[in-house]
mmCIF file of C-alpha atoms in Angstrom:
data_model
loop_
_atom_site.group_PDB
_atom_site.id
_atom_site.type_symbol
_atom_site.label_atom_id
_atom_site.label_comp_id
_atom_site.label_asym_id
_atom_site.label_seq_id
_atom_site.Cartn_x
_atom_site.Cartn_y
_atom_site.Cartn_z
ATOM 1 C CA UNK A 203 -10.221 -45.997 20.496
ATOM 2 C CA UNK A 204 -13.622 -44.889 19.908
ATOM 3 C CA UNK A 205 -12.869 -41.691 21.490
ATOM 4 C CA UNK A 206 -9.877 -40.894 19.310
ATOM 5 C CA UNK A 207 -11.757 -41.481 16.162
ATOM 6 C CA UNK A 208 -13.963 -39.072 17.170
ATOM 7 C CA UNK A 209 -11.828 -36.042 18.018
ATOM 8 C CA UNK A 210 -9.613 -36.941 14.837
ATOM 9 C CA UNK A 211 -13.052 -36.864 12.782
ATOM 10 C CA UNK A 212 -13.656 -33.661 15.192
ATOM 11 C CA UNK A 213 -10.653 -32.029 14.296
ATOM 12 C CA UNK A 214 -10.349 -32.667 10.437
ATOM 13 C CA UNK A 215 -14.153 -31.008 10.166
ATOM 14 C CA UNK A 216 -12.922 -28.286 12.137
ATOM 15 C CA UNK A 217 -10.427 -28.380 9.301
ATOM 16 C CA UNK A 218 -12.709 -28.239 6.494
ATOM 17 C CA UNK A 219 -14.828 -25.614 8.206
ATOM 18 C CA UNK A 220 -11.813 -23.033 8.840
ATOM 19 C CA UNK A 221 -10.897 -23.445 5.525
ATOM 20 C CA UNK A 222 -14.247 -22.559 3.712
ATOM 21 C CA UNK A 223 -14.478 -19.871 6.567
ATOM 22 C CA UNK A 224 -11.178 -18.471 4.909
ATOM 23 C CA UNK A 225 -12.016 -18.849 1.447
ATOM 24 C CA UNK A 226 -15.071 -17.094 2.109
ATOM 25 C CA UNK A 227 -13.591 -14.186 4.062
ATOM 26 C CA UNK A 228 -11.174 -14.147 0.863
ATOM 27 C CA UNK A 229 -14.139 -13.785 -1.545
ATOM 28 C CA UNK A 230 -15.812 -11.239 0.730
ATOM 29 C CA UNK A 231 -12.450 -9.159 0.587
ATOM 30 C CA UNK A 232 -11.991 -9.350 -2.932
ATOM 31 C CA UNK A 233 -15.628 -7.988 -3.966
ATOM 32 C CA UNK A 234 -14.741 -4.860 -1.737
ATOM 33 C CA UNK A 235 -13.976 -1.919 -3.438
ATOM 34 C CA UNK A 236 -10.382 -2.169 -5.044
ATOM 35 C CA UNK A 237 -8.065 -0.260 -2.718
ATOM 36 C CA UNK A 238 -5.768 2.249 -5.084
ATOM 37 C CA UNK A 239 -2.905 1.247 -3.870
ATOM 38 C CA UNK A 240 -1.599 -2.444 -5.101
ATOM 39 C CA UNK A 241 -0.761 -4.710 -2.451
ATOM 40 C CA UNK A 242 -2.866 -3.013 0.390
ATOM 41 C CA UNK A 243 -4.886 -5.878 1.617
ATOM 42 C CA UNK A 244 -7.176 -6.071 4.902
ATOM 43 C CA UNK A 245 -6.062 -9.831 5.339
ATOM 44 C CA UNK A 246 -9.625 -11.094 6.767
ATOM 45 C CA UNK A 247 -8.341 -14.806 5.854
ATOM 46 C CA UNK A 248 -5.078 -13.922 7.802
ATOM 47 C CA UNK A 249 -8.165 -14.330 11.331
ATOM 48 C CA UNK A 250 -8.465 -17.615 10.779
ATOM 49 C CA UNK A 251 -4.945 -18.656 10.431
ATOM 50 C CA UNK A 252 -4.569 -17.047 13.392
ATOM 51 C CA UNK A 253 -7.507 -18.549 15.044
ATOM 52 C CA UNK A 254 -6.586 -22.249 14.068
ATOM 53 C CA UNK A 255 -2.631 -22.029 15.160
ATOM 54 C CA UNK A 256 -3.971 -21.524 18.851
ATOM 55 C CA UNK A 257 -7.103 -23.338 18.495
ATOM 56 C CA UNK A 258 -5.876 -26.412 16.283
ATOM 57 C CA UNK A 259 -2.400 -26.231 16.217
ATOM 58 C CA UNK A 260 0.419 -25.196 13.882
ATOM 59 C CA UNK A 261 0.793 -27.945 11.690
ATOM 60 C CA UNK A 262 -3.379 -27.843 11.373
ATOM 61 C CA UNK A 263 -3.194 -23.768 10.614
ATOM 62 C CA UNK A 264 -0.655 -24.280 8.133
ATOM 63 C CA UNK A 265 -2.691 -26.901 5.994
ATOM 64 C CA UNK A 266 -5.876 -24.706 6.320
ATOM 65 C CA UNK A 267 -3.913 -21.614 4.783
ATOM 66 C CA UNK A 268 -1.709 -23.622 1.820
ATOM 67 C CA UNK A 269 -5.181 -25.325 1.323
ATOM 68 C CA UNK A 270 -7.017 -21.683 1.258
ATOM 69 C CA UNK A 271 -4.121 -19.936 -1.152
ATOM 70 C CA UNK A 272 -4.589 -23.170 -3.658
ATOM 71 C CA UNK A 273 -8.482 -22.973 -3.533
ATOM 72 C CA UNK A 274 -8.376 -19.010 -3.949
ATOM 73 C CA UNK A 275 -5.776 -18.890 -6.525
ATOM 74 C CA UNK A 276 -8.311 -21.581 -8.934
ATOM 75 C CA UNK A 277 -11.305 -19.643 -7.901
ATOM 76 C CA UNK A 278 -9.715 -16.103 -8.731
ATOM 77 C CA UNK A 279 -6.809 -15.606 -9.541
ATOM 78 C CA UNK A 280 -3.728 -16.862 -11.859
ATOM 79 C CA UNK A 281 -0.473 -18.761 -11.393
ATOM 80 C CA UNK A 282 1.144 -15.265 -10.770
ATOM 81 C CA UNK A 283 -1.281 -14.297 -8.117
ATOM 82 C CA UNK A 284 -0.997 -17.562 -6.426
ATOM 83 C CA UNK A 285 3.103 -16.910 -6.040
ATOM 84 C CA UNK A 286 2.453 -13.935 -4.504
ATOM 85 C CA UNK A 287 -0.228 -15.488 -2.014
ATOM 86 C CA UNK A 288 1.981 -18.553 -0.801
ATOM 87 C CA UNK A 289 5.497 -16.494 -0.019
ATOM 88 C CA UNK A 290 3.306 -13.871 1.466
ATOM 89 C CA UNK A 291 1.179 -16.343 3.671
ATOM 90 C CA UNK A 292 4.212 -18.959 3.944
ATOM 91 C CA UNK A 293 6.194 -15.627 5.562
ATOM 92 C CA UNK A 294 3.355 -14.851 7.520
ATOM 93 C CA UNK A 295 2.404 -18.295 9.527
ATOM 94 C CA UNK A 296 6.543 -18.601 9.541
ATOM 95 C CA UNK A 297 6.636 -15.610 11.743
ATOM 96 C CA UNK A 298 3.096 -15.932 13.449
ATOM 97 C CA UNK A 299 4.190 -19.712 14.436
ATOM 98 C CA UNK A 300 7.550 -18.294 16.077
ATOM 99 C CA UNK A 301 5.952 -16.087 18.011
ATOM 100 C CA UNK A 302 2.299 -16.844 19.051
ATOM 101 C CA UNK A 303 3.905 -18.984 21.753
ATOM 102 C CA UNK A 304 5.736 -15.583 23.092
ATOM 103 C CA UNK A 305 2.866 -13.043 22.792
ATOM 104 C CA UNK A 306 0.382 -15.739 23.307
ATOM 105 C CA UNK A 307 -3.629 -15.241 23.268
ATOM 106 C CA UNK A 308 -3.301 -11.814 25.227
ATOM 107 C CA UNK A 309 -0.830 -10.337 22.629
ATOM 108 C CA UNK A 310 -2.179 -11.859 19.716
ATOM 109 C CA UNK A 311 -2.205 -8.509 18.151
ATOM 110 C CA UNK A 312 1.418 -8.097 18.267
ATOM 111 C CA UNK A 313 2.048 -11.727 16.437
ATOM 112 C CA UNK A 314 -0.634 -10.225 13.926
ATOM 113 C CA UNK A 315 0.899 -7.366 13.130
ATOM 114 C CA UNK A 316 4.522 -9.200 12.523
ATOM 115 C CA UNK A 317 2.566 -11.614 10.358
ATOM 116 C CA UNK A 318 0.827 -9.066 8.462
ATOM 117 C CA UNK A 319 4.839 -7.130 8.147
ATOM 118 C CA UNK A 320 6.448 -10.375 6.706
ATOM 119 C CA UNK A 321 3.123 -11.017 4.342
ATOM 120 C CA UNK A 322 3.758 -7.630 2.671
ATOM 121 C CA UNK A 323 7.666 -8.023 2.819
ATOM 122 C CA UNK A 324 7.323 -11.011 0.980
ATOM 123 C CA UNK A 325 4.869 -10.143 -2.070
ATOM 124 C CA UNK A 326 7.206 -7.056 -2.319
ATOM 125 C CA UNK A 327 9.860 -9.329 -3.062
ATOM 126 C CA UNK A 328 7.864 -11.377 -5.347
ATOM 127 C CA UNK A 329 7.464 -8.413 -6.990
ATOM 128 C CA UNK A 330 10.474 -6.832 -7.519
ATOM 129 C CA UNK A 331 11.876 -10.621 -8.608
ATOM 130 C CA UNK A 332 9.023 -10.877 -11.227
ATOM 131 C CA UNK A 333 9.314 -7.444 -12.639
ATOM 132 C CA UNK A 334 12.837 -7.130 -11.956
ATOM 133 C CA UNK A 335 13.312 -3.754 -11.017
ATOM 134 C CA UNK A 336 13.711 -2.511 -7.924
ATOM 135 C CA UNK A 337 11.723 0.941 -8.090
ATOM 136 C CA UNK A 338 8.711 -0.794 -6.520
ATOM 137 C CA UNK A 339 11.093 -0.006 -3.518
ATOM 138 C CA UNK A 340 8.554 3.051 -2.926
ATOM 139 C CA UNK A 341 5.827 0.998 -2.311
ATOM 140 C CA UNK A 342 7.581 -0.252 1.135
ATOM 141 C CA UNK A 343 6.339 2.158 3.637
ATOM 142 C CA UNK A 344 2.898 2.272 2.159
ATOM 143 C CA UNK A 345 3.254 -1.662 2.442
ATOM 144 C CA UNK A 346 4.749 -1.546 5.775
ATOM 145 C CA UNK A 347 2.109 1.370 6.891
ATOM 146 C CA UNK A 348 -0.963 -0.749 6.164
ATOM 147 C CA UNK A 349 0.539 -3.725 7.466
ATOM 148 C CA UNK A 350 0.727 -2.150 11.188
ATOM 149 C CA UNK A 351 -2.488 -0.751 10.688
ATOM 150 C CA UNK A 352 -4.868 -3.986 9.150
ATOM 151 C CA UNK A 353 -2.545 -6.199 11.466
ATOM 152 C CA UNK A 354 -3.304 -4.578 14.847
ATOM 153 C CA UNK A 355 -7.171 -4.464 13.495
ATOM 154 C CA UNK A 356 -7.081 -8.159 12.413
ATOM 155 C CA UNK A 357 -5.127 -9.144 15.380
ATOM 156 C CA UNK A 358 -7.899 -7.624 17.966
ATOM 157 C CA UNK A 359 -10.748 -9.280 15.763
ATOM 158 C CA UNK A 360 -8.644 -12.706 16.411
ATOM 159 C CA UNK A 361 -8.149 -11.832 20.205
ATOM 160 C CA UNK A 362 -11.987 -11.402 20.357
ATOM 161 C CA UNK A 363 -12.788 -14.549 18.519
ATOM 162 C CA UNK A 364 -10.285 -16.621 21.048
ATOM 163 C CA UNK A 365 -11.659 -15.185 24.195
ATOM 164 C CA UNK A 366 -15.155 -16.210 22.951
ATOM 165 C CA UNK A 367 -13.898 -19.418 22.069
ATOM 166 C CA UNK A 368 -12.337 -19.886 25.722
ATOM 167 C CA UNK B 1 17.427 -11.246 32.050
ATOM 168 C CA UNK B 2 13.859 -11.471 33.142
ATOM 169 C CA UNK B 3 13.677 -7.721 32.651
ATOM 170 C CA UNK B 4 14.435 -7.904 29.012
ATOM 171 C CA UNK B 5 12.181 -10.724 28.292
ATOM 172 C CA UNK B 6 9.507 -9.050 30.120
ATOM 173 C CA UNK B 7 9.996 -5.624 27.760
ATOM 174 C CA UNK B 8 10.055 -7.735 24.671
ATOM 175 C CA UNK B 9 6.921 -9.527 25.303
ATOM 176 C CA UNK B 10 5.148 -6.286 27.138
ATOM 177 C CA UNK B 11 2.434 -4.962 24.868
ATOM 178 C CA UNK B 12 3.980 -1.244 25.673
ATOM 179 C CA UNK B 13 7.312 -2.291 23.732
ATOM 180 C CA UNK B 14 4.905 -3.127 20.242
ATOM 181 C CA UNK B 15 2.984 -0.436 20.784
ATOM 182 C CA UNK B 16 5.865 2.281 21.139
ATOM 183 C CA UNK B 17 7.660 0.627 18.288
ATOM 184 C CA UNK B 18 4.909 0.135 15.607
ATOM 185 C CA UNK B 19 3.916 3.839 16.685
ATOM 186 C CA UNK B 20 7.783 4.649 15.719
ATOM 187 C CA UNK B 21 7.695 2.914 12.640
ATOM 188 C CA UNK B 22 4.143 4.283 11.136
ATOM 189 C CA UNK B 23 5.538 7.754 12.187
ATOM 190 C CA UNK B 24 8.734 7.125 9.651
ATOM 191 C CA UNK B 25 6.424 5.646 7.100
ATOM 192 C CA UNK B 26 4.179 8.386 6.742
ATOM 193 C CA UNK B 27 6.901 11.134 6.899
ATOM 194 C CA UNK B 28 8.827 8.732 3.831
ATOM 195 C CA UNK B 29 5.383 8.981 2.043
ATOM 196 C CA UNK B 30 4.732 12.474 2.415
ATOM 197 C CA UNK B 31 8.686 13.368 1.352
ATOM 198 C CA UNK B 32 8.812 11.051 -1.509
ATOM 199 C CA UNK B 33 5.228 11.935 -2.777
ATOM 200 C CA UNK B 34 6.699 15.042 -3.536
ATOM 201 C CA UNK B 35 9.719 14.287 -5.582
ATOM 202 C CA UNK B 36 9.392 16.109 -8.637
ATOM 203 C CA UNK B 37 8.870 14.152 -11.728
ATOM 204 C CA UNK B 38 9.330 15.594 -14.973
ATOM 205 C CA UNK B 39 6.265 14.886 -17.768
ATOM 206 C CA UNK B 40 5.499 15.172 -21.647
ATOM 207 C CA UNK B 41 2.676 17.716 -20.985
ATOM 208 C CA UNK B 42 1.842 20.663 -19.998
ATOM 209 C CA UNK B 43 -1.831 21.384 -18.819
ATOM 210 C CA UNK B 44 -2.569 25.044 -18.912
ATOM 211 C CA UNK B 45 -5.625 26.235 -17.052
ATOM 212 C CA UNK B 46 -6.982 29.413 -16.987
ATOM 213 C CA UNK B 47 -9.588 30.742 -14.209
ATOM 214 C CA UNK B 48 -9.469 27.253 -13.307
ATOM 215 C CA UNK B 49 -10.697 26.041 -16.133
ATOM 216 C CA UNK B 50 -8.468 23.394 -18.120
ATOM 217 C CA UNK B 51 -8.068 25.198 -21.696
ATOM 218 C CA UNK B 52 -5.014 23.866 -23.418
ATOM 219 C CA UNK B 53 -2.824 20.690 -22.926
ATOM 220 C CA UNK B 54 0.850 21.210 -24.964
ATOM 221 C CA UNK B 55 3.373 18.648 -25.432
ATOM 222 C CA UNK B 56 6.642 19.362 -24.095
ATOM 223 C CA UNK B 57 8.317 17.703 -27.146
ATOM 224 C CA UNK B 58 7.502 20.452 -29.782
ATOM 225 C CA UNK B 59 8.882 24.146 -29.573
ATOM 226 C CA UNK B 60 5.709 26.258 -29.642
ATOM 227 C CA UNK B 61 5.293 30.071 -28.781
ATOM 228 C CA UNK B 62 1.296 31.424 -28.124
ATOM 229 C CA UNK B 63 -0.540 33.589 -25.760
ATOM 230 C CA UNK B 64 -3.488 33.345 -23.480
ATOM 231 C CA UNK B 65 -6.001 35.505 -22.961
ATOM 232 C CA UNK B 66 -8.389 35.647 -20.055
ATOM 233 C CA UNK B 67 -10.673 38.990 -18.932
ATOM 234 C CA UNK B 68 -8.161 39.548 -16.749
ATOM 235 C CA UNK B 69 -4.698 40.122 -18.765
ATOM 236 C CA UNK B 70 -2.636 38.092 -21.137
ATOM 237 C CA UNK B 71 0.170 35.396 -20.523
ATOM 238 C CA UNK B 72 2.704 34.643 -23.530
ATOM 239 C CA UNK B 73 3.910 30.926 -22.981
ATOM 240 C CA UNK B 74 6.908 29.146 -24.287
ATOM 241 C CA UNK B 75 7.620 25.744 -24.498
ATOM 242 C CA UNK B 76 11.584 24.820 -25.237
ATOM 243 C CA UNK B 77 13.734 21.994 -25.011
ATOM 244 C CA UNK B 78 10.890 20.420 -23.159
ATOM 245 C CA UNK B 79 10.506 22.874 -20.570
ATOM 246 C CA UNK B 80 7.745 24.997 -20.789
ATOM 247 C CA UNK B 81 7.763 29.079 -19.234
ATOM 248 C CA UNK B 82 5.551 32.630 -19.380
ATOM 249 C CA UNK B 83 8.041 35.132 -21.329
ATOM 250 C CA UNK B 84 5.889 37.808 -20.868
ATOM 251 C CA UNK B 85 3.072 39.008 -18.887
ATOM 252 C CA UNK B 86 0.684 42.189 -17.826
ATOM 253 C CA UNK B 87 0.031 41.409 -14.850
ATOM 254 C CA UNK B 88 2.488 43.537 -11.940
ATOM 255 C CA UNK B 89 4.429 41.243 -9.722
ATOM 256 C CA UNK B 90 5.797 38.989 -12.800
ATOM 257 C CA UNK B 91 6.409 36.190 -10.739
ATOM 258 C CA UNK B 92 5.069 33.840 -13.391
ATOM 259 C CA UNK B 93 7.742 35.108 -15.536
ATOM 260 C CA UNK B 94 10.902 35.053 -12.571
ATOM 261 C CA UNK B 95 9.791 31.187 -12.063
ATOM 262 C CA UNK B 96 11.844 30.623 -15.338
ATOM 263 C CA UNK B 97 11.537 27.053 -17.006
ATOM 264 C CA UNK B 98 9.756 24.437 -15.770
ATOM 265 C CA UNK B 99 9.654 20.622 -16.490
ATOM 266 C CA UNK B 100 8.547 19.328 -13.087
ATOM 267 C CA UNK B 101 5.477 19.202 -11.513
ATOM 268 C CA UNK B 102 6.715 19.832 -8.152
ATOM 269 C CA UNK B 103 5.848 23.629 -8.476
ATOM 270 C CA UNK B 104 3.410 24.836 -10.952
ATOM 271 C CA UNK B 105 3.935 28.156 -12.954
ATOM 272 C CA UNK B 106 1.086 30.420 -11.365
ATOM 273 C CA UNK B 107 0.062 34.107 -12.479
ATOM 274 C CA UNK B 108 -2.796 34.763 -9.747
ATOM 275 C CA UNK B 109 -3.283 38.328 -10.992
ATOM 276 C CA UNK B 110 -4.357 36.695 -14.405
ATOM 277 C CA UNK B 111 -5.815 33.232 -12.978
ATOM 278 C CA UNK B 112 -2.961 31.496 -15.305
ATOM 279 C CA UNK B 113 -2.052 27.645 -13.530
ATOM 280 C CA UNK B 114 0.753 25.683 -15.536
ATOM 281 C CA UNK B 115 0.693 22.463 -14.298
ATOM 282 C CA UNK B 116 3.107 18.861 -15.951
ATOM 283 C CA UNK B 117 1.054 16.129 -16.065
ATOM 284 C CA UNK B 118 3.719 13.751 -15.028
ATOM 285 C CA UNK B 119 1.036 10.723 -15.077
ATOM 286 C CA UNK B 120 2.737 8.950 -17.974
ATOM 287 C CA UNK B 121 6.141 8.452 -16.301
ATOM 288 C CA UNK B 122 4.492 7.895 -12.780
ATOM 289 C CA UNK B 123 2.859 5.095 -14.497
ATOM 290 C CA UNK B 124 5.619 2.985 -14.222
ATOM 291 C CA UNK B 125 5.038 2.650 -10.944
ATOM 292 C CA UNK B 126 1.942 0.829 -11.109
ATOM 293 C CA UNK B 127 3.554 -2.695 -11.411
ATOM 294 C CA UNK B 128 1.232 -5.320 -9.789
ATOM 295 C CA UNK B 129 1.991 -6.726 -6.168
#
């Protein structure tokens, strides 16, 4: 009894700490340089989503990300910004959880990159919805360029951090 | 069965595939990034040096001068042209109108570059994601 208290208390730290770890990497991103193209995003929080679906669990990673898009959206950003964060992460972990048991640690780039694809297919259609035209159609392959690019990066980073973790 | 499972999950499968894919990305960049796009101004440089910007909008007639010859410039119907030129090869003046920036009106022997700022209607682009 005494034991499961403990790994519960263990796990919901682990929680809070992947969270902050996140938010932080989301701050860190955000006082980069602006990128000139909108919607061209490293992802750094997108690491520790990854990292806590094979360290935690699914269930665990999804909590830390909704938590990370609500805390990031009051710290930073607007109701707008905060649409475009939850269908782009909720797309993401959807695909990432389908297929990190596939690819598994090994591969995690590949799940990554997918994620990282569905993330950016899903604040295009945010955008297109909220503007309601459907000329920010050219902003696809740029979108779908960077997403293969940050994803593979983002994915070895998260491959790294696993093994070490091992 | 096994053999299709093992090329879905084999790390040479992503890797030929997200190679394909960036491959058709940046040949869709590069084509679209030069569709032309048709603008309100004109920007007329001269030795590379910016020295006039004319609206498209208003009918104008007027000549520049550098130390190397003259250019006569017309701007109708919002397209803008050189009527008439010194210099020998008159391409400037064979280009005909122009309303596009895909190809600038250029006069090398004088050092005359016509260039449309299409940055106004390219700014409708710039829709937040």
């Amino acid at each position: 009894m005494k034991n499961k208290t403990s790994s519960c208390l263990k796990k919901y730290t682990l929680m809070a700490l992947l969270t902050s770890v996140s938010l932080i990497l989301f701050m860190v991103e955000s006082a980069f340089p602006p990128i000139p193209i909108q919607g061209v995003k490293i992802g750094l929080s997108n690491i520790v989503t990854i990292v806590a679906i094979f360290i935690l669990g699914k269930k665990e990673a999804f909590m830390i990300l909704v938590m990370r898009i609500i805390l990031s959206s009051v710290f930073s950003g607007s109701v707008l910004s905060f649409g475009f964060s939850i269908t782009g992460g909720v797309l993401a972990f959807g695909i990432m959880a389908l297929t990190s048991d596939v690819f598994g640690v090994k591969k995690v780039w590949i799940t990554s990159v997918l994620g990282a694809v569905f993330h950016n297919a899903g604040q295009l259609a945010v955008a297109i919805i909220v503007t309601g035209t459907s000329r920010i159609f050219v902003y696809a392959p740029i979108l779908l360029l960077s997403a293969i690019v940050t994803g593979t990066v983002i994915g070895i980073v998260s491959t790294a951090l696993l093994v070490r973790h091992r | 069965m096994k053999n299709a499972k093992g090329l879905f999950t084999s790390n040479i499968f992503w890797i030929v595939l997200f190679s394909l894919l960036v491959i058709v990305c940046v040949i869709i960049i590069f084509a679209t990034s030069h569709s032309p796009k048709s603008g309100k101004f004109a920007e007329i440089y001269s030795d590379n040096r910016l020295i006039r910007t004319v609206s498209l909008d208003k009918d104008d007639e007027f000549t520049v001068k550098s130390k190397k010859g003259y250019n006569i410039i017309r701007v109708r119907k919002g397209k803008i042209s050189v009527i008439e030129s010194d210099c020998k090869n008159k391409i400037c003046i064979n280009q005909g109108e122009v309303s596009n920036d895909l190809i600038p009106i250029v006069c090398v022997p004088n050092g005359l570059v016509i260039r449309i700022d299409s940055s106004e209607t390219s700014s409708d682009y710039d829709a937040e994601i």
